[in-house]
mmCIF file of C-alpha atoms and ligand atoms in Angstrom:
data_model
loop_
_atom_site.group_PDB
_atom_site.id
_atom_site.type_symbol
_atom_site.label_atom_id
_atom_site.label_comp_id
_atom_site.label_asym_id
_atom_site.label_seq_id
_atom_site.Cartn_x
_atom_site.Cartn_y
_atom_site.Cartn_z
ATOM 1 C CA UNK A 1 38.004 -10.105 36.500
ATOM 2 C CA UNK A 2 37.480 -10.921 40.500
ATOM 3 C CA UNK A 3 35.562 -13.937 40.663
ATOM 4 C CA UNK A 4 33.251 -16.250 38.649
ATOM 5 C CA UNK A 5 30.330 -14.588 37.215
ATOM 6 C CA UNK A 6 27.420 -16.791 36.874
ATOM 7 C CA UNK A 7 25.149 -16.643 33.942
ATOM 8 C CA UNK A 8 21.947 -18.082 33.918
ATOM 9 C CA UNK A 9 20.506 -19.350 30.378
ATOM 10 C CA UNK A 10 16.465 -19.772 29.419
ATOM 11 C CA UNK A 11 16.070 -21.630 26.075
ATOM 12 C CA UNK A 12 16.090 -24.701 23.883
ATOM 13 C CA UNK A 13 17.693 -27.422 26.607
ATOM 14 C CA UNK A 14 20.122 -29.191 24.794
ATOM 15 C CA UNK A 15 21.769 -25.435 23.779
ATOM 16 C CA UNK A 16 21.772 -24.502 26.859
ATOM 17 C CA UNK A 17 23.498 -27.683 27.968
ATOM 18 C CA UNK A 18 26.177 -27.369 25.418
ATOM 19 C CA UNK A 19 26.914 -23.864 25.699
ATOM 20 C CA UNK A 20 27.090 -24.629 29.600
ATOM 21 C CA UNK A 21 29.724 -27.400 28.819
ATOM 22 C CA UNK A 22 31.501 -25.059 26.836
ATOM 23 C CA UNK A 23 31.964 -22.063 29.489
ATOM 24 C CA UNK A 24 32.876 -24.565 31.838
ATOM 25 C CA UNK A 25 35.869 -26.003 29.760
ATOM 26 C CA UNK A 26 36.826 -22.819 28.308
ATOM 27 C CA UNK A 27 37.113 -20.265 30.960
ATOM 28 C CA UNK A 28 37.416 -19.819 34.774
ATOM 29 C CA UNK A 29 35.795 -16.135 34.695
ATOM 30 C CA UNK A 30 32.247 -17.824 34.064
ATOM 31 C CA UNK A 31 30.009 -20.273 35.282
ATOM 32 C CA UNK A 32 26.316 -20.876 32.809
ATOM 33 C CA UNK A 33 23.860 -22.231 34.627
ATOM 34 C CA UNK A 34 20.715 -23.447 32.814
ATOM 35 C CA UNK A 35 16.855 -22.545 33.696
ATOM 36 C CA UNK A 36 15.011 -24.185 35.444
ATOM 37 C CA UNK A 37 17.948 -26.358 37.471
ATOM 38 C CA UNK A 38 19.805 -23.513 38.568
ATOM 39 C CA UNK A 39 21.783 -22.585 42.032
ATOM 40 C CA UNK A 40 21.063 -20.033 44.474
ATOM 41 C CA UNK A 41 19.582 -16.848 42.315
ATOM 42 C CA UNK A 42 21.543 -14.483 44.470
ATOM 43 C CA UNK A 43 24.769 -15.484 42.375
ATOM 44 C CA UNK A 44 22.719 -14.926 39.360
ATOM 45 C CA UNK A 45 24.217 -11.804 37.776
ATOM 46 C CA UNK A 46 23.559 -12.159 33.908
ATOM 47 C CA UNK A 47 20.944 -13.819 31.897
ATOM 48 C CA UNK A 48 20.647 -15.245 27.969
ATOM 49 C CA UNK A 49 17.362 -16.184 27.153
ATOM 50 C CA UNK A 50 15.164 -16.888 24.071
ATOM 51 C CA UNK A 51 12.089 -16.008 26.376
ATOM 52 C CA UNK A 52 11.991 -15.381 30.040
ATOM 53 C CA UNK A 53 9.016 -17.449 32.077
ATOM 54 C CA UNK A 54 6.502 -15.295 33.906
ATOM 55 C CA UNK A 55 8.080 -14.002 37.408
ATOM 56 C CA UNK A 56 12.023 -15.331 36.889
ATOM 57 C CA UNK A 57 13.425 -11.445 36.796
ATOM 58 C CA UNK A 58 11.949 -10.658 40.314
ATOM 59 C CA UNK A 59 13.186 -13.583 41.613
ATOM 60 C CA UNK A 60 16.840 -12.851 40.531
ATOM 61 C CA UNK A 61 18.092 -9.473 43.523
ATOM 62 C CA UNK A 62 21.447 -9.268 41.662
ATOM 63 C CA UNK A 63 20.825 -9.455 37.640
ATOM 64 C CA UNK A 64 22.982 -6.201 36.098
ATOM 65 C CA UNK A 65 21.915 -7.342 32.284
ATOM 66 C CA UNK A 66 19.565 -9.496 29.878
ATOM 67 C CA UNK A 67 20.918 -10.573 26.494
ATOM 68 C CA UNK A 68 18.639 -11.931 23.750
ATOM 69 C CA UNK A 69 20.115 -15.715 22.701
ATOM 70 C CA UNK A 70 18.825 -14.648 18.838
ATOM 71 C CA UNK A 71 19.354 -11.228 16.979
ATOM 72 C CA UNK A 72 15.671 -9.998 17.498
ATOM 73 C CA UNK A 73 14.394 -9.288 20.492
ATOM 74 C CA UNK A 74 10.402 -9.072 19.739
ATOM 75 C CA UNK A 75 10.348 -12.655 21.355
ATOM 76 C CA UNK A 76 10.804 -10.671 24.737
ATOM 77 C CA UNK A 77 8.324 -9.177 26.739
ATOM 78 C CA UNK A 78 10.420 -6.015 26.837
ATOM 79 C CA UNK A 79 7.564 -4.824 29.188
ATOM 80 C CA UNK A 80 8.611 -7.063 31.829
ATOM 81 C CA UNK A 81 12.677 -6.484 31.914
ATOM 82 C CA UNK A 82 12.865 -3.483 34.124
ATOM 83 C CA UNK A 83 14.190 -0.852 32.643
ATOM 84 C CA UNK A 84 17.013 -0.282 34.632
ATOM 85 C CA UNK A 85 18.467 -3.151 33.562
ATOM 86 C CA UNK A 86 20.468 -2.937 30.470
ATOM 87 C CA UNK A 87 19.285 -5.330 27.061
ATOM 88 C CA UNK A 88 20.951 -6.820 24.110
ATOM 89 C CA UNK A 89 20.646 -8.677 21.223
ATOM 90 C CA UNK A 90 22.987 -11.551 19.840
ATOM 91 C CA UNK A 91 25.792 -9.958 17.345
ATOM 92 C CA UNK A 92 27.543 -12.665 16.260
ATOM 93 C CA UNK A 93 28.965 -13.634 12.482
ATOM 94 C CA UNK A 94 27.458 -17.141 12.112
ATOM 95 C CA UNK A 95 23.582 -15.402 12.175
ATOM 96 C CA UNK A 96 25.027 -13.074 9.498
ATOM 97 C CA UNK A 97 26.640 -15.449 7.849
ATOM 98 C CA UNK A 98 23.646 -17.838 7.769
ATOM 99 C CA UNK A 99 21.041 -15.049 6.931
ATOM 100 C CA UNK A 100 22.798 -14.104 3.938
ATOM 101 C CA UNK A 101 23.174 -17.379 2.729
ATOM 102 C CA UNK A 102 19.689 -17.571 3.231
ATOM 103 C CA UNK A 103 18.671 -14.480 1.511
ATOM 104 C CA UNK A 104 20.784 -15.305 -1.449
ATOM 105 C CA UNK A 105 19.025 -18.997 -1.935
ATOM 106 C CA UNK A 106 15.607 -17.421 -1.369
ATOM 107 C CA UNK A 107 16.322 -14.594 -4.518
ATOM 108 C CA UNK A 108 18.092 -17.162 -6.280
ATOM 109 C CA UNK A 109 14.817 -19.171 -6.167
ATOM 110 C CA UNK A 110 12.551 -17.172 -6.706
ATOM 111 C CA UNK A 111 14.388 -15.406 -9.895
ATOM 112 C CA UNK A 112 14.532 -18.670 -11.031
ATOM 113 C CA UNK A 113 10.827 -19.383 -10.967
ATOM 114 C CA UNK A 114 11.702 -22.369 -8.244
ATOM 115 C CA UNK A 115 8.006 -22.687 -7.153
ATOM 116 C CA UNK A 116 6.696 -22.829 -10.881
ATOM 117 C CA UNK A 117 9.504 -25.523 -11.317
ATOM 118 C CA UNK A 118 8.511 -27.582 -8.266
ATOM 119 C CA UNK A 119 5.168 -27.451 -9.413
ATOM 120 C CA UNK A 120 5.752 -28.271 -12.877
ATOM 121 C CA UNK A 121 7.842 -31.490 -11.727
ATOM 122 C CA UNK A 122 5.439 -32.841 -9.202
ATOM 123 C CA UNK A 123 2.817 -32.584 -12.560
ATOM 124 C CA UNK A 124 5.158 -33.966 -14.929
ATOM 125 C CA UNK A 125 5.226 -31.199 -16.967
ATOM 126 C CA UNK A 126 8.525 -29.758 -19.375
ATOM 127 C CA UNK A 127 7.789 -25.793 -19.970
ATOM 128 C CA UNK A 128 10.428 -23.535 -20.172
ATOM 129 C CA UNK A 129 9.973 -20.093 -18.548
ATOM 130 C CA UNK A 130 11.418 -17.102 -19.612
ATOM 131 C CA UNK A 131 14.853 -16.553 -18.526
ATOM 132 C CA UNK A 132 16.914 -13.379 -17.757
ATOM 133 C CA UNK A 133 19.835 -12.243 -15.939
ATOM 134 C CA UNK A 134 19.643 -11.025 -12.466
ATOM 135 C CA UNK A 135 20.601 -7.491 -13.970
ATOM 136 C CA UNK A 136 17.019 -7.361 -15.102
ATOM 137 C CA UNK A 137 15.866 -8.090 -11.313
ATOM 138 C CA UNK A 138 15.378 -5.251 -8.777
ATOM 139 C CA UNK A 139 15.310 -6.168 -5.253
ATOM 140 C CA UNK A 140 14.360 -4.310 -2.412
ATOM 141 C CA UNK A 141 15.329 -4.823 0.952
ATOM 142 C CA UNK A 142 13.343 -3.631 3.990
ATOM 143 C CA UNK A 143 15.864 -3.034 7.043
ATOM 144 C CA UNK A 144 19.272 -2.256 6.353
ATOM 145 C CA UNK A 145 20.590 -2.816 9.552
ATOM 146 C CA UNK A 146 23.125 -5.315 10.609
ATOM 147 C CA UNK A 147 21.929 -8.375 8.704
ATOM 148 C CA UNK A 148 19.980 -5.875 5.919
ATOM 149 C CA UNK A 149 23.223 -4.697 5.090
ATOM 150 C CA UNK A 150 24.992 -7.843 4.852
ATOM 151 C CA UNK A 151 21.989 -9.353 2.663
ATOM 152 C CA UNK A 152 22.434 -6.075 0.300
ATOM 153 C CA UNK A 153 26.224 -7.105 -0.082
ATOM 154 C CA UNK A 154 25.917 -10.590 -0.745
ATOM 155 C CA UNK A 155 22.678 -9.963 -3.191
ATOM 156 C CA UNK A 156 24.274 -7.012 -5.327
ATOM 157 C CA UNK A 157 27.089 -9.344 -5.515
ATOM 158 C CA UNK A 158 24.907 -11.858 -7.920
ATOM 159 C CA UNK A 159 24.310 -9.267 -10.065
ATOM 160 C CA UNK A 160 20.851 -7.849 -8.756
ATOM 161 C CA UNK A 161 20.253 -4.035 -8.369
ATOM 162 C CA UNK A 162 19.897 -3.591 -4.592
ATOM 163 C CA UNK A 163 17.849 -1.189 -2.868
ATOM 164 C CA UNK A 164 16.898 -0.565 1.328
ATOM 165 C CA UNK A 165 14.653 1.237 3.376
ATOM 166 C CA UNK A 166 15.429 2.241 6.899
ATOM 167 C CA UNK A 167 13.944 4.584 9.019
ATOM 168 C CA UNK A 168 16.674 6.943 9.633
ATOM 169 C CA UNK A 169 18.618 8.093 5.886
ATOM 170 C CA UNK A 170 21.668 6.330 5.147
ATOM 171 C CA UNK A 171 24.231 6.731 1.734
ATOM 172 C CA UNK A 172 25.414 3.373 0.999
ATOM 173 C CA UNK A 173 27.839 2.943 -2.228
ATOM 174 C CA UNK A 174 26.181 0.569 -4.986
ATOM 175 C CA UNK A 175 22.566 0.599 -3.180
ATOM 176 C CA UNK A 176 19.725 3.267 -3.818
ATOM 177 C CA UNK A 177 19.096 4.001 0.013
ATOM 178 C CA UNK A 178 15.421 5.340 0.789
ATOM 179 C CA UNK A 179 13.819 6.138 4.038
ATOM 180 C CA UNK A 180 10.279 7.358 5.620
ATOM 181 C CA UNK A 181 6.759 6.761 4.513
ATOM 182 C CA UNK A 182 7.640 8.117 0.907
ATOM 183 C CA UNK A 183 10.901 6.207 0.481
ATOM 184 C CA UNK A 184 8.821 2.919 1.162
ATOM 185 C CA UNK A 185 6.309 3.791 -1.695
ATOM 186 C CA UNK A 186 9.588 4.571 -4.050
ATOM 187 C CA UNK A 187 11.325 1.173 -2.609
ATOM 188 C CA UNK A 188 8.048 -0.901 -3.345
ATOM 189 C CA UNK A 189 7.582 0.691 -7.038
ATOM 190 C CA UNK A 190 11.345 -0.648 -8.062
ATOM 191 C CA UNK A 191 11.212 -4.438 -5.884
ATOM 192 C CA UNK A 192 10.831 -7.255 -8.123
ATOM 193 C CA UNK A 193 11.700 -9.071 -4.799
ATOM 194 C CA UNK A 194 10.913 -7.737 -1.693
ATOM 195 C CA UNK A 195 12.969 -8.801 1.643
ATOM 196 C CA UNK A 196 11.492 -8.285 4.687
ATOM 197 C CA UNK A 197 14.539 -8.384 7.184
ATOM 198 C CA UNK A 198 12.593 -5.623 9.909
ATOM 199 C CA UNK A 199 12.825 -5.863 13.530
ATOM 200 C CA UNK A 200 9.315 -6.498 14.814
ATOM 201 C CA UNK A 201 7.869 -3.586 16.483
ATOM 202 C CA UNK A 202 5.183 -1.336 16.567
ATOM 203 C CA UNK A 203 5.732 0.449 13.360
ATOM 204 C CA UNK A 204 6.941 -2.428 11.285
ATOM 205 C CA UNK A 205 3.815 -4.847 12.384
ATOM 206 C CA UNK A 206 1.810 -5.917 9.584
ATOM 207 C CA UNK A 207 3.644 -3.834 7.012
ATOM 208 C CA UNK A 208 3.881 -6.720 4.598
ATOM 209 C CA UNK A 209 -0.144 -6.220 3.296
ATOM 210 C CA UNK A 210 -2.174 -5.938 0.793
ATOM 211 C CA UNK A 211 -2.115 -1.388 0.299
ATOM 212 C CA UNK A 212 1.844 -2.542 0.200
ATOM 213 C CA UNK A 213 1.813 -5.243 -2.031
ATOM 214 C CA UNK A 214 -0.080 -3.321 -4.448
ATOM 215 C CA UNK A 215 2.780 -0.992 -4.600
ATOM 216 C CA UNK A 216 4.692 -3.414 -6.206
ATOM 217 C CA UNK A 217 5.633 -4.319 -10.221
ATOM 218 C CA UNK A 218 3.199 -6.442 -10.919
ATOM 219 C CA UNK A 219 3.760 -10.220 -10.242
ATOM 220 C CA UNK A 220 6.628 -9.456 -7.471
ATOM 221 C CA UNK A 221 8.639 -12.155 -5.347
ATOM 222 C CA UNK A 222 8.117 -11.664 -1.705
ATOM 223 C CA UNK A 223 10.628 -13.066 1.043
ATOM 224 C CA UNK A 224 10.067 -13.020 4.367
ATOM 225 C CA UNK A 225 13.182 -13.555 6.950
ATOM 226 C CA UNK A 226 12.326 -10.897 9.643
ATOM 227 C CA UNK A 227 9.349 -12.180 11.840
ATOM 228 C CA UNK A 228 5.669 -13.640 11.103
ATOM 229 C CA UNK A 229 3.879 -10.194 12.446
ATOM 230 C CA UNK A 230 5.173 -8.804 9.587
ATOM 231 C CA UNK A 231 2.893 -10.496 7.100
ATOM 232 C CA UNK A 232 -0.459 -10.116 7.038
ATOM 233 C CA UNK A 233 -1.367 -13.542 5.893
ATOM 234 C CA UNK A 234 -4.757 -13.402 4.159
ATOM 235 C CA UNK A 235 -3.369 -10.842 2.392
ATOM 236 C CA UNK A 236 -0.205 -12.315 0.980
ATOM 237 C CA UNK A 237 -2.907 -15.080 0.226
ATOM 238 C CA UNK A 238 -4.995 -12.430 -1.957
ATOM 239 C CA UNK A 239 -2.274 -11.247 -3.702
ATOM 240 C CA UNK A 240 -0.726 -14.358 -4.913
ATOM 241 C CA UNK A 241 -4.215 -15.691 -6.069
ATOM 242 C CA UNK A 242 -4.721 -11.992 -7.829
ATOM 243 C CA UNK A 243 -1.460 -12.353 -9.045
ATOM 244 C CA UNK A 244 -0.091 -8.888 -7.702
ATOM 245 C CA UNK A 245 2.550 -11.223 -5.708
ATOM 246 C CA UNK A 246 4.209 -13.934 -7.966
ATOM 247 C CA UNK A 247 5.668 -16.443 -5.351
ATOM 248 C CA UNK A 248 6.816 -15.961 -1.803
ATOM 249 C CA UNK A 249 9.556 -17.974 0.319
ATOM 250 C CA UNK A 250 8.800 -17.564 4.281
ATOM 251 C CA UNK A 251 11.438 -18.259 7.076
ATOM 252 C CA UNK A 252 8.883 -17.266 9.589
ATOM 253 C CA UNK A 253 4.805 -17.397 10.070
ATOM 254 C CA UNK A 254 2.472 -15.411 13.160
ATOM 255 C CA UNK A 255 2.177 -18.944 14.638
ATOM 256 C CA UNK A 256 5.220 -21.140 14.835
ATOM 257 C CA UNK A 257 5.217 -24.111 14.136
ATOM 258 C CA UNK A 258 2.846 -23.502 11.590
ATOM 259 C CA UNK A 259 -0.850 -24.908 12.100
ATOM 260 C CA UNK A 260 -1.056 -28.430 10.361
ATOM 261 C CA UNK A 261 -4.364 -27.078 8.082
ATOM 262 C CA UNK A 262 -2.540 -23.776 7.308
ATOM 263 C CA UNK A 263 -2.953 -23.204 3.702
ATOM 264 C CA UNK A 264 0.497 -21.873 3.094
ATOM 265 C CA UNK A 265 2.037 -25.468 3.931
ATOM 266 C CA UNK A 266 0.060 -26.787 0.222
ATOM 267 C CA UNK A 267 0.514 -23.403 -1.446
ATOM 268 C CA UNK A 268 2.597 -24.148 -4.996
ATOM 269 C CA UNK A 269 3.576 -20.527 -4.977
ATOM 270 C CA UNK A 270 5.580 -20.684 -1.797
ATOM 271 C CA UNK A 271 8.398 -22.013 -0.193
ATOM 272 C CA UNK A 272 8.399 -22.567 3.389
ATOM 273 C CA UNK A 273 11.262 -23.096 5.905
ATOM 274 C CA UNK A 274 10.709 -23.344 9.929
ATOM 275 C CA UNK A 275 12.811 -20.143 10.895
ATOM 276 C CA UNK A 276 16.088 -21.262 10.165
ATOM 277 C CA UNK A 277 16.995 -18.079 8.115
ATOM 278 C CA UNK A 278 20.069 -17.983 10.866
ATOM 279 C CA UNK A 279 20.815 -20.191 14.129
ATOM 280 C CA UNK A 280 22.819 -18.614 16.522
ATOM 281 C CA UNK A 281 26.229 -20.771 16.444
ATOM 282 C CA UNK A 282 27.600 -22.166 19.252
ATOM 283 C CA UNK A 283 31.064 -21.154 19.350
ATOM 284 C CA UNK A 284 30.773 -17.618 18.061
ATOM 285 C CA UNK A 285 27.608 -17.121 19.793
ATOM 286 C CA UNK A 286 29.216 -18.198 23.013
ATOM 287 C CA UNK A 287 31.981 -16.101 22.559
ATOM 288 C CA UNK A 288 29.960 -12.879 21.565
ATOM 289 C CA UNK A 289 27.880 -13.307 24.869
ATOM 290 C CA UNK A 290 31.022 -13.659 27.511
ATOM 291 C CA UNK A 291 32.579 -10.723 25.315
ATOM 292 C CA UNK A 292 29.630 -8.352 25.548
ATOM 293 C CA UNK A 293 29.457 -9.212 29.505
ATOM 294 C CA UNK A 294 33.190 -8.472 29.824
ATOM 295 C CA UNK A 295 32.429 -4.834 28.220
ATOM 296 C CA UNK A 296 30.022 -4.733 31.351
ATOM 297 C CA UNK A 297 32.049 -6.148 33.660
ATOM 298 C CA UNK A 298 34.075 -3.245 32.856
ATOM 299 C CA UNK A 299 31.613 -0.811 32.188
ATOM 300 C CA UNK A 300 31.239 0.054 29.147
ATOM 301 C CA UNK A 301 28.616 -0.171 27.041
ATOM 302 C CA UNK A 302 26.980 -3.342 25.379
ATOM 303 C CA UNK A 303 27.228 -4.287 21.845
ATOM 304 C CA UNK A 304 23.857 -4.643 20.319
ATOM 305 C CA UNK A 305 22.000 -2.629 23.001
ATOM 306 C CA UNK A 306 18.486 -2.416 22.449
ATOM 307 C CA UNK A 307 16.663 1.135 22.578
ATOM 308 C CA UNK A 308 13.792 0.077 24.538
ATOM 309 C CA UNK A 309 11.665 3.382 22.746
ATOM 310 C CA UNK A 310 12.314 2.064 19.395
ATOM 311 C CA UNK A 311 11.843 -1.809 20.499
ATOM 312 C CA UNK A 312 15.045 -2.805 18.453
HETATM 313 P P1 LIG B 1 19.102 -4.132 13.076
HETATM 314 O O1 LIG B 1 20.584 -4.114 12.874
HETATM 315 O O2 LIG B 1 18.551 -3.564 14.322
HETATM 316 O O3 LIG B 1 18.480 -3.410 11.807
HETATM 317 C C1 LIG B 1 17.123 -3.123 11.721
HETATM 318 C C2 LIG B 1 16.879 -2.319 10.461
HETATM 319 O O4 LIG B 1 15.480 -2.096 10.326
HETATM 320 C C3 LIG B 1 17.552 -0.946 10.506
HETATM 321 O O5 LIG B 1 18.034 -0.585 9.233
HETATM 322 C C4 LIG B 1 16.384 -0.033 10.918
HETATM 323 O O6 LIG B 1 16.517 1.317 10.469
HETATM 324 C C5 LIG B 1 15.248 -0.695 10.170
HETATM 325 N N1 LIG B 1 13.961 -0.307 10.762
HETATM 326 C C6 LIG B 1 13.485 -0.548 12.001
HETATM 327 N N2 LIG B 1 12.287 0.029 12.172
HETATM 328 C C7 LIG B 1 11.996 0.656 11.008
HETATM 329 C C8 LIG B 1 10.912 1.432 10.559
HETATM 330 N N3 LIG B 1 9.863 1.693 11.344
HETATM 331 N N4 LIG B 1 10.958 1.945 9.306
HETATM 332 C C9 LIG B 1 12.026 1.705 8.503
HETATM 333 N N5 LIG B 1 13.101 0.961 8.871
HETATM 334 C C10 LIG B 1 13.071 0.443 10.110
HETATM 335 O O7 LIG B 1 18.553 -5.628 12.987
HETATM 336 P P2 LIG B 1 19.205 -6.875 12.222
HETATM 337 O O8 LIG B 1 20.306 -7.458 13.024
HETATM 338 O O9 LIG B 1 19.493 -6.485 10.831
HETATM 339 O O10 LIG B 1 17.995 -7.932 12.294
HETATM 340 C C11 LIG B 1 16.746 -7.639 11.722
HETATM 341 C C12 LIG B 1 15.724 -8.684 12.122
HETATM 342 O O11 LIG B 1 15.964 -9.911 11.444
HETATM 343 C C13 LIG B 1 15.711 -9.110 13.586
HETATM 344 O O12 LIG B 1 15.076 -8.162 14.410
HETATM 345 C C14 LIG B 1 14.926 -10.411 13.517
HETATM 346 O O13 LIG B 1 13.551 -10.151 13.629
HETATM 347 C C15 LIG B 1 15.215 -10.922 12.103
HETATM 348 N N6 LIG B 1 15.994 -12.157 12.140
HETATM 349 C C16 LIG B 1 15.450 -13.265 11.573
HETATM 350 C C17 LIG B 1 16.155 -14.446 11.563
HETATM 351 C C18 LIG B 1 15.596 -15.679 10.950
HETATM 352 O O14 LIG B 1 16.100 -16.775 11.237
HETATM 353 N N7 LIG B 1 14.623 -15.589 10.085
HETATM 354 C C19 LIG B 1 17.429 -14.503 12.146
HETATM 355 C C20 LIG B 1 17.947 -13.354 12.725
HETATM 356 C C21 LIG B 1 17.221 -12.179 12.718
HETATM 357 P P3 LIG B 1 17.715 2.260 11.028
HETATM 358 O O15 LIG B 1 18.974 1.685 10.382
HETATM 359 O O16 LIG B 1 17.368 3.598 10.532
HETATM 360 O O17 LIG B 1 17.710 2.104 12.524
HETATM 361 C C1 LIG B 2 16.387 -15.586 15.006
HETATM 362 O O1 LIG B 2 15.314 -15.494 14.554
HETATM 363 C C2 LIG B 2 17.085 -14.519 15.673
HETATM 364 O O2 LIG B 2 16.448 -13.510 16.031
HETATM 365 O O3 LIG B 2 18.310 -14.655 15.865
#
């Protein structure tokens, strides 16, 4: 490479600090600048952001590519990124390897009645539930795409029957693969558990609601990992007082962080965690980003490059 490419980074502060610290002791081919302190934006070729402020992409005569500091890139206004300029998402193995993690406690929970347990304790109360083996528990993932597929893997490797939707048809060995408006139907009917791990878009807004919940065996587990539009919240409310939906565990809610009289916080049939499902890592994240520019740099195409039609 001929000269130092300068990056400039829009996000959580202290990341942005660190990963800036890192470029600078790790190579001479970069230079990561952070937003809002940064240098002369005519050196600005390349930007990571979580969200870009109002105006910052007109401002910047020499930008050649946006990359998305997290694996979804619904965050974005994808409206606003010209599109000329190339976008793409964070691939790196510490989200996948977080996200499955993740998924797996989330199943493992809610298998295990977790919620009912919780509940019981905090009322003092000794009741065994019946127990079987995750052989006798069907779940169904929605998305099998990067971190779909790894969730699949690491689930059917408890001992769970694993199934996916997607939207275009894929074969996968060990998972009953379905796709398009029927193949959601047939994917709800078999999902004791249901994992949401969708890009948010269009299509896949609000597709976690009541008409789909009553698809599902009676008394389901719901997890939701992809994004907060997904769920339709009054509805997931519904079904868990009807009893259509057993217990849910959400990573993610419409508004984060979650309103302080939201009645999901008190809710004894879910589990709530502030969207840590995956963190991008540091290191591998780091190194994902300067490799992806490099494939620029030397034109070819990004990794994880976003289809702006399909919004993922
Ligand atoms: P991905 O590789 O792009 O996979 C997306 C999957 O969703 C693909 O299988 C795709 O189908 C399917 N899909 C998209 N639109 C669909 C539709 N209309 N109907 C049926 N299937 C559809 O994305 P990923 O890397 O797995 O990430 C998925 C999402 O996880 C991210 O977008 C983000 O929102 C979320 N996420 C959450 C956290 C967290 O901390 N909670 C962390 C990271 C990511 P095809 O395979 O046919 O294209
Ligand atoms: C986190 O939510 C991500 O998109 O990486």
């Amino acid at each position: 490479m001929t000269g130092r490419r300068v990056i400039l980074y829009c996000g959580a502060a202290a990341r942005g600090q660190a990963w800036a610290r890192i470029v600078h002791e790790t190579t001479e081919d970069f230079e990561l600048q952070v937003w809002p302190d940064f240098g002369a934006a005519n050196d600005i070729e390349y930007l990571v952001a979580w969200t870009i402020p109002t105006g910052l992409i007109a401002k910047l005569p020499r930008l050649r590519a946006v990359f998305s500091v997290g694996a979804g890139v619904d965050q974005l206004d994808l409206a606003a990124i010209p599109a000329n300029l190339p976008l793409a998402r964070m691939l790196e193995p510490g989200i996948e390897a977080c996200l499955t993690s993740y998924v797996a406690m989330a199943v493992l929970a809610l298998h295990r009645d977790l919620p009912a347990y919780l509940a019981q304790q905090r009322a003092g109360i000794w009741r065994p539930l019946p127990v079987h083996p995750p052989s006798a528990c069907r779940v169904g993932l929605l998305g099998l795409g990067r971190l779909g597929m790894a969730a699949a893997m690491t689930v059917r490797g408890l001992g769970f029957p694993v199934a996916g939707w997607s939207r275009l048809a894929k074969a996968i060995d060990g998972i009953a693969c379905h796709c398009g408006a029927d193949g959601l139907a047939r994917l709800l009917a078999v999902s004791d558990i249901l994992v949401c791990l969708l890009p948010l878009t269009v299509e896949t807004r609000g597709i976690l609601n009541a008409e789909n919940f009553a698809r599902l065996p009676r008394g389901a587990g719901l997890i939701n990992a992809g994004r907060g539009g997904h769920l339709v919240e009054a509805d997931l409310l519904d079904a868990l007082a009807s009893g259509q939906v057993g217990a849910a565990v959400l990573d993610v809610t419409e508004t984060e962080p979650l309103d302080a009289e939201h009645p999901f916080w008190r809710h004894e049939h879910i589990l709530l965690t502030p969207h840590v499902g995956a963190v991008t890592q540091t290191d591998t994240g780091i190194a994902a980003l300067l490799d992806n520019i490099r494939r620029h740099v030397r034109g070819e195409s990004l990794e994880g490059l976003v289809n702006r039609a399909r919004g993922y």
